CSV table of C-alpha atoms in Angstrom, one decimal:
chain,number,residue,atom,x,y,z
A,1,MET,CA,-43.6,-3.6,4.8
A,2,ALA,CA,-43.8,-1.2,7.3
A,3,SER,CA,-40.0,-1.1,8.6
A,4,SER,CA,-38.7,-0.4,5.0
A,5,VAL,CA,-41.2,2.7,5.1
A,6,THR,CA,-39.6,3.8,8.2
A,7,GLN,CA,-36.1,3.0,7.3
A,8,TRP,CA,-36.7,4.6,3.9
A,9,VAL,CA,-38.0,8.0,5.5
A,10,THR,CA,-35.5,7.9,8.2
A,11,SER,CA,-32.9,8.1,5.4
A,12,CYS,CA,-34.3,11.0,3.6
A,13,SER,CA,-34.6,12.4,6.5
A,14,ASN,CA,-30.8,12.3,7.0
A,15,ILE,CA,-29.8,13.2,3.5
A,16,VAL,CA,-31.5,16.3,3.8
A,17,LEU,CA,-30.2,17.2,6.9
A,18,SER,CA,-27.1,16.2,5.3
A,19,VAL,CA,-27.0,18.7,2.7
A,20,THR,CA,-28.7,21.2,5.0
A,21,ALA,CA,-26.3,21.0,7.4
A,22,LEU,CA,-22.9,21.0,4.6
A,23,CYS,CA,-24.1,23.6,2.4
A,24,SER,CA,-24.6,25.6,6.4
A,25,SER,CA,-21.4,24.7,7.1
A,26,TYR,CA,-20.2,26.0,3.6
A,27,ARG,CA,-21.5,29.4,3.9
A,28,LEU,CA,-20.4,30.1,7.5
A,29,PHE,CA,-16.7,28.9,7.2
A,30,LYS,CA,-15.2,32.7,6.1
A,31,ASP,CA,-16.5,34.1,9.3
A,32,HIS,CA,-17.5,31.9,11.5
A,33,ARG,CA,-14.9,28.7,11.7
A,34,ALA,CA,-16.5,27.4,14.9
A,35,PRO,CA,-20.1,26.7,13.8
A,36,SER,CA,-19.2,26.1,10.6
A,37,VAL,CA,-16.7,23.1,12.5
A,38,GLY,CA,-20.0,22.1,14.2
A,39,LEU,CA,-22.5,21.6,11.3
A,40,PHE,CA,-19.7,19.9,8.9
A,41,LEU,CA,-19.1,17.1,11.5
A,42,LEU,CA,-23.3,17.3,11.9
A,43,GLY,CA,-23.5,16.9,8.3
A,44,LEU,CA,-21.0,14.6,8.0
A,45,SER,CA,-22.8,12.0,10.8
A,46,ALA,CA,-26.2,12.5,9.4
A,47,ALA,CA,-24.4,11.1,6.1
A,48,ALA,CA,-22.8,8.3,7.7
A,49,CYS,CA,-26.6,7.5,9.1
A,50,VAL,CA,-27.8,7.0,5.8
A,51,LEU,CA,-25.6,3.8,5.1
A,52,GLN,CA,-26.5,0.2,6.6
A,53,PRO,CA,-24.0,-0.7,8.5
A,54,SER,CA,-23.0,-4.8,8.6
A,55,SER,CA,-21.8,-5.5,11.9
A,56,SER,CA,-22.9,-4.4,15.7
A,57,GLN,CA,-19.9,-2.3,15.8
A,58,LEU,CA,-20.2,-0.6,13.2
A,59,THR,CA,-23.5,0.3,14.2
A,60,ALA,CA,-22.3,1.7,17.5
A,61,LEU,CA,-19.8,3.8,15.9
A,62,GLN,CA,-22.5,5.2,13.8
A,63,ARG,CA,-24.2,5.9,17.0
A,64,GLU,CA,-21.6,7.5,18.6
A,65,ALA,CA,-20.8,9.5,15.8
A,66,GLU,CA,-24.6,11.1,15.4
A,67,TRP,CA,-24.5,11.6,18.5
A,68,ALA,CA,-20.9,13.5,18.4
A,69,GLY,CA,-22.2,15.9,16.0
A,70,GLU,CA,-25.9,16.8,17.6
A,71,LEU,CA,-23.6,17.4,20.7
A,72,LEU,CA,-21.1,19.5,18.9
A,73,ALA,CA,-23.4,21.7,16.6
A,74,PRO,CA,-25.8,23.7,19.1
A,75,ALA,CA,-22.7,24.0,21.6
A,76,LEU,CA,-20.3,25.7,18.5
A,77,VAL,CA,-23.1,27.2,17.4
A,78,SER,CA,-24.0,29.1,21.0
A,79,PHE,CA,-19.8,29.6,21.9
A,80,ASP,CA,-19.8,31.8,18.3
A,81,PHE,CA,-22.5,33.4,19.5
A,82,LEU,CA,-20.6,34.0,23.0
A,83,TRP,CA,-17.5,35.0,21.6
A,84,LEU,CA,-19.2,38.0,18.9
A,85,SER,CA,-20.9,39.4,22.1
A,86,GLN,CA,-18.0,39.6,23.8
A,87,ASP,CA,-18.0,36.6,26.7
A,88,HIS,CA,-15.4,34.8,25.9
A,89,ASN,CA,-15.2,33.4,29.4
A,90,THR,CA,-18.7,31.7,29.6
A,91,ALA,CA,-17.3,30.6,25.8
A,92,HIS,CA,-14.6,28.9,26.9
A,93,ILE,CA,-16.3,27.3,29.5
A,94,LEU,CA,-19.2,25.6,26.6
A,95,LEU,CA,-16.2,24.6,24.5
A,96,CYS,CA,-14.2,23.1,27.4
A,97,GLY,CA,-17.5,21.0,28.7
A,98,SER,CA,-18.0,20.0,25.4
A,99,CYS,CA,-14.9,18.7,24.9
A,100,LEU,CA,-14.8,17.3,28.2
A,101,LEU,CA,-17.8,15.1,27.8
A,102,LEU,CA,-16.6,14.1,24.7
A,103,GLY,CA,-13.4,12.6,26.1
A,104,LEU,CA,-15.3,11.0,29.0
A,105,CYS,CA,-18.5,9.9,27.5
A,106,ASP,CA,-17.6,6.0,27.5
A,107,TRP,CA,-16.4,6.1,31.1
A,108,LEU,CA,-19.9,7.3,32.2
A,109,SER,CA,-22.6,5.1,33.2
A,110,ALA,CA,-25.7,5.6,31.2
A,111,ASP,CA,-27.5,7.0,33.6
A,112,ALA,CA,-24.6,9.6,33.9
A,113,PHE,CA,-24.5,9.9,30.2
A,114,SER,CA,-27.9,10.9,30.0
A,115,VAL,CA,-27.9,13.4,32.6
A,116,MET,CA,-24.8,14.8,31.2
A,117,THR,CA,-25.6,15.3,27.9
A,118,CYS,CA,-29.0,16.7,28.4
A,119,CYS,CA,-26.9,19.3,30.8
A,120,LEU,CA,-24.8,20.1,28.3
A,121,GLY,CA,-27.5,20.8,26.1
A,122,LEU,CA,-29.8,23.3,28.3
A,123,SER,CA,-26.1,25.2,28.8
A,124,SER,CA,-25.6,25.5,25.3
A,125,LEU,CA,-29.1,26.8,24.6
A,126,SER,CA,-29.5,28.6,27.8
A,127,CYS,CA,-26.4,30.5,26.3
A,128,CYS,CA,-27.6,31.0,22.8
A,129,LEU,CA,-31.2,32.3,24.2
A,130,MET,CA,-29.4,34.6,26.7
A,131,VAL,CA,-27.2,36.5,23.5
A,132,CYS,CA,-30.5,36.2,21.0
A,133,LEU,CA,-33.1,37.3,23.2
A,134,PHE,CA,-31.0,40.4,24.1
A,135,ALA,CA,-30.0,41.0,20.8
A,136,GLY,CA,-33.4,40.6,19.5
A,137,ASN,CA,-32.3,37.8,17.3
A,138,ALA,CA,-35.3,35.5,16.8
A,139,LEU,CA,-33.7,33.6,13.9
A,140,GLY,CA,-30.6,32.8,17.0
A,141,ALA,CA,-33.2,31.5,19.2
A,142,LEU,CA,-35.1,29.6,16.9
A,143,GLY,CA,-32.0,27.7,15.7
A,144,GLY,CA,-30.7,27.5,19.2
A,145,VAL,CA,-33.5,25.6,20.2
A,146,ALA,CA,-33.6,23.5,16.7
A,147,LEU,CA,-30.1,22.5,17.1
A,148,SER,CA,-30.4,22.0,21.0
A,149,LEU,CA,-33.7,19.6,20.5
A,150,PRO,CA,-32.2,15.9,20.2
A,151,LEU,CA,-30.3,16.8,23.3
A,152,LEU,CA,-33.3,17.5,25.3
A,153,VAL,CA,-36.1,14.6,23.8
A,154,THR,CA,-35.2,11.1,24.7
A,155,PRO,CA,-37.5,8.9,23.1
A,156,GLN,CA,-39.3,6.9,25.2
A,157,VAL,CA,-40.3,4.0,22.5
A,158,GLY,CA,-43.7,2.0,24.0
A,159,THR,CA,-44.3,3.8,27.1
A,160,ASN,CA,-45.6,7.0,24.4
A,161,THR,CA,-48.8,8.0,23.4
A,162,LEU,CA,-47.4,7.7,20.3
A,163,ALA,CA,-46.7,4.0,20.9
A,164,LEU,CA,-50.2,3.0,21.5
A,165,LEU,CA,-51.5,4.4,17.7
A,166,MET,CA,-48.5,3.0,15.5
A,167,SER,CA,-45.8,0.2,16.1
A,168,PRO,CA,-42.4,0.7,18.2
A,169,ALA,CA,-40.3,0.7,14.9
A,170,ALA,CA,-43.1,3.3,13.5
A,171,SER,CA,-43.2,5.8,16.5
A,172,GLU,CA,-39.3,5.7,16.6
A,173,GLY,CA,-38.6,6.6,13.0
A,174,LEU,CA,-41.6,9.2,13.0
A,175,MET,CA,-39.6,10.8,16.3
A,176,LYS,CA,-36.0,10.5,14.5
A,177,TRP,CA,-38.1,12.0,11.4
A,178,VAL,CA,-38.9,15.0,13.6
A,179,LEU,CA,-35.6,15.4,15.3
A,180,LYS,CA,-33.4,15.5,12.3
A,181,GLY,CA,-36.1,18.0,10.4
A,182,ALA,CA,-35.8,20.3,13.9
A,183,LEU,CA,-32.1,20.0,13.0
A,184,SER,CA,-32.4,20.9,9.6
A,185,ILE,CA,-34.3,24.2,10.3
A,186,GLY,CA,-31.6,25.0,13.1
A,187,CYS,CA,-29.2,24.9,10.7
A,188,TRP,CA,-31.1,27.2,8.2
A,189,ALA,CA,-31.9,29.3,11.1
A,190,SER,CA,-28.3,29.5,12.8
A,191,THR,CA,-26.7,30.2,9.3
A,192,ARG,CA,-29.1,33.4,8.9
A,193,ALA,CA,-28.7,34.6,12.3
A,194,LEU,CA,-25.0,34.3,12.9
A,195,GLY,CA,-24.9,36.5,9.4
A,196,LYS,CA,-27.1,39.1,11.1
A,197,PHE,CA,-25.7,39.1,14.2
A,198,LEU,CA,-22.4,40.1,13.2
A,199,LEU,CA,-23.8,43.0,10.8
A,200,ASP,CA,-25.1,44.2,14.1
A,201,VAL,CA,-21.8,43.8,16.0
A,202,THR,CA,-20.1,45.4,13.0
A,203,ASP,CA,-22.6,48.2,13.1
A,204,GLN,CA,-22.2,48.9,16.5
A,205,CYS,CA,-18.5,48.9,16.3
A,206,ASN,CA,-18.4,51.1,13.5
A,207,ILE,CA,-20.8,53.6,15.5
A,208,SER,CA,-18.6,53.7,18.4
A,209,ILE,CA,-15.8,54.5,16.6
A,210,GLU,CA,-17.1,57.3,14.9
């Protein structure tokens, strides 16, 4: 019973994330292609997680797609913030680092993989916060934190305080629900923040021309 409830809650959170990410991707596509692609991949991976794979290979592929979506979404959102703020070099470095990690993930040990994922999450978050805090864009900072959260939080099922209050499966399900909810909030906040940031940059350019 508890297992079925956990699966149901996880599936619902994936559906909400998929709808939110895909809608945000559609809204961003015209003016913000990079974050639109990132949120599109995040939405597709969340939709794939709703399905129940029939083999271990499909399960592994599902997890890799989920990780790739969660990795690229914050990186590409931060890339766009950096690009609009004219910091093209840092934007290129962040993009190349993300692609490099995607390409090398199969050759890394488990510890190296975890460390590199966390480092890239911190890099994406720090770049986003740097731009948004200087620009006074609170929604952008919120979106950056929410999108980067799954890369920075590693659930330790069975060793944390929460696991003492409920079964390991329920604890893991609750953690996934919280992280998926954070990603949904991050999609919404980043979409609003990027629109506002583009308007601010456009206004500054118009003022400088006048």
